[in-house]
Amino acid sequence: MTPARGSADCIDTAEPWEKVLWRRQPYPDNHVPESFLAELRDLPPRPRPRLFALVIHALPITQHMAVIALFLSIFHALLIGRFSASSVGWAVVLSSVVGHFVRRLGWREQGLERDLTSHGLLPPTTSLRPLILPPLLLSLLSPVLGTLTSATTSDSIWPLAGCLLFIHVLLADFKTGPDARQKYRERRRFQQRQRRSSFHGDLEAIEEKSLSSSLSFTSALSASIVLASRLPSTAHVFSLILLAVSLFAGWPVVAKGVREAGQGFSILLTASTVLLAFSILPHDPSESLLFTAPSLIFLCTLLVVNIIGPLVFWWGWRWKTIRGGGWDVAVVRIRQATSGHG
Amino acid sequence: MTVYWPRDGIQKRDGTLIGFRQGSIDIVVASVDIRVDLDNCLALLNDESQGHGRSKGAVKVLGRAHESSAPTSVTQGSSRELDISVDQRGMPTPRGDRSSYILYGSSTGHNGLQQLKLKESHSIGGSLSRQEEWSRRSKGTSSQSTADDENLSDLQLDSCRALRTLLSDSRANEIPGIQDRQDCPSIPSSPFGAMQTASAKAMSFLVSHSATLLWQSATFRQTLIRLDHLRVISDLSSSQIQLLYSMCLAVDILLGLAARHLINAHTTTLHELMKRAFSTYMIDWVDHALGWLNDWPAGLKLNTPLSDFFRTNLGMIIRTWGELFSPHMDRISSVILNQLLPRISTLGLTLALAVVHDALLLSSLHLRLCWNLTRWICLWQLESLSGLWNLFRGKRWNMLRKRTDSYEYDVDQLFVGTLFFTVSIFLLPTVVVYTALFGLVMCVVKATQRAMDVVVLCSVRGPARASG
């Protein structure tokens, strides 16, 4: 006799429950067997990473925090008159030009320069447009930007800028691609394969830009506009926003390339940016640099990001468990093209 | 056979074709209603034609026209009656037989003739500017028709044109059966509709928009409504409805007389009230409100340069309007209170209220202008902000799929967009505040006008609703 569905007697039947759907069973639809999740087992945990590797992986965040500290220091210097608008503006222009040429020359030799030839109806974007259009538009809008928040007190401006910079840090892209030397070797291999075979494909080294990176840049730019409205003159506004564009749009690209060049370059870059930020931090000349409030805050931030964070991550690894089941796990095999194949 | 057809089509698409006949040539002048007394109609037309001294032959019945979209052939009975199907424009639909059509009545030539090619009738209405002279010979026409073509005189075509001119003007009402032009929507009712010159188009535009502007006037509307009531009173046979409308009209006139008495009794007070209402409430108060907003009231901190801009320019509009009319307020108010209102009131209270409504409308034009300006700026800014907000988040509106998708912008695009977004978002509160101010002012003006409209509607629609 088949027990009624949903009744408690169905559980006492002799017929054991099976994990099949194609056969009617004398169990209710919501029956939970005793062996539920018994198939899961703990897989052997991955090896604990080395602390030094974790510290190295935290360096991009440190670099970014140093850049933000540099930006805020220069803003403060413009505000109190320690730096002039023209000096900041010319420094930004010169460093941008130098950085642009260094990138073009340095990365082209590695063969990693993206092919800018046109592949469709639209003309290719030139590298000159981002260099010409923003300064031109900025010079036109600087008078408007200078009076944008004139009616708002500074008590509202600082938290607003702080929130926007926090969003910027939260959504920034700290990703570092594969080692540049490894990428260079792969490209050489691909070109050799092309020469030997009739295959004429194109290795598109396109890196997808994440959505959050756009939002990160726009947040930083909004923060800089908000801060620039506190400055005394139009020239100051122009210089600060130009600085923001170069630091938050141009610098991450350069820094990523340097990080990909090798670990040593990454450490060197981090050290130089931290030292530069430290040197410009506002401080009273009569006091020691290390014991001013901005310096202490910056040092604490570096400590948390570079030392405490990796330590906590390293220490918490012990609770990391990986569970798996008895099902077939798909293994992706990348077919390696061998010589003689087309 | 050859059929001469009027260039701008016939009005009555389902009726009897009348015109001249000479040999194998038929010249269609117009079409009349089937139910009409044709003899009387033709007699009137012949009198008119002979009166012009240009007729050659008499106007007679040629056949029938019926509206059809399918091409049909012209059938000819024993008396050679035409049976032509016409389209929406009053033009003959393409036919399969060998007869030819020639359009007459060019606007430029004396007797501009235009041959209607086979299967081309539907395009003639759209290409009336063609002025080429086509050969009147067509395939399949007999030699007799050729000879008749040559004998066709300009006088006969002149007669056709004269008759059509007669049929198109107001005297057409005297000739029974000539339907109005509303049957043929493609033929505009304006006398200039047939002309395609730029000046004619401009005139048509002005005429149509003048009618729209005129309709905005409550006095004009009320006058039409009252005339309609008078027509109802005189036309309807139902004594009950006549009584209702008559009572309504009588009450309206009585109230109007009472209003007139009140106006005459308190002219001075009303005079002062009008002057104060205009100068104080419509000029000074609004100007003061603009200045108040500019001074950061109650912690409302607006963008100073933009606020100054609004204060200066909108204040200039307000003050200029005040300077234009304030010196003449004495004369204007005396004309309205001593002459216009008392006289209009004798025709009814509703008309008097309509005049007050229009006076309020005219005196608040400057406020309406400021409201339209600020509203346009605000809407434009909101629209641009929605697009810039998408750019700020790295998204774009996909027109094809009607949704927002992620999009990879260039650095300069992000820079420009963020710049404009930040500027717009900080300037938006200032724009919204000034828009809200004029919105509030317009609400008060419209509420006053609406109150007057309600009183007028109650007295006008009461008997209409009672009569069902």
XYZ file of C-alpha atoms in Angstrom, chain A residues 125 129-130 133-134 137-138 141 144-145 147-151 153 160 209 211 214-215 217-219 221-222 225-226 241 245 249, chain B residues 296 301-305 391-395 406-416 418-424 426-427:
62
model
C 41.303 57.676 -31.708
C 42.812 64.250 -28.217
C 43.029 63.489 -24.487
C 40.589 68.665 -25.161
C 40.630 68.517 -21.346
C 37.618 72.824 -21.793
C 39.034 73.268 -18.336
C 35.034 76.310 -17.284
C 32.486 78.655 -13.225
C 34.161 75.942 -11.177
C 32.392 79.825 -7.727
C 30.540 76.545 -7.743
C 30.421 76.053 -3.976
C 30.948 79.614 -2.862
C 27.671 79.516 -0.965
C 30.683 76.322 3.968
C 31.690 65.537 0.663
C 38.095 48.115 -18.487
C 32.870 49.351 -14.807
C 35.107 54.457 -14.612
C 33.110 55.220 -11.508
C 37.789 58.025 -11.853
C 34.631 60.106 -12.009
C 34.368 60.099 -8.198
C 37.383 63.988 -10.432
C 34.228 65.179 -8.695
C 36.249 69.787 -8.542
C 34.601 70.175 -5.164
C 41.983 69.829 -11.737
C 43.359 64.300 -14.231
C 43.638 58.999 -15.033
C 19.968 83.468 1.013
C 22.218 78.950 -0.167
C 21.961 79.305 -3.894
C 24.809 79.653 -6.326
C 25.616 83.349 -6.152
C 26.536 84.172 -9.772
C 28.097 58.677 -18.046
C 29.186 59.207 -14.448
C 28.390 55.562 -13.714
C 29.990 54.332 -16.947
C 26.677 53.470 -18.614
C 27.621 49.507 -19.621
C 29.879 51.410 -21.937
C 33.586 52.033 -22.042
C 34.141 55.755 -22.377
C 37.437 57.371 -23.244
C 39.250 59.364 -20.625
C 38.479 62.696 -22.241
C 34.795 61.767 -22.553
C 34.705 60.874 -18.877
C 36.479 64.084 -17.998
C 34.143 66.350 -19.972
C 32.079 64.559 -15.163
C 32.894 68.231 -15.380
C 29.498 69.102 -16.781
C 27.742 66.745 -14.399
C 29.315 68.268 -11.329
C 28.605 71.797 -12.500
C 24.982 70.946 -13.358
C 25.524 72.119 -8.090
C 23.561 74.636 -10.142
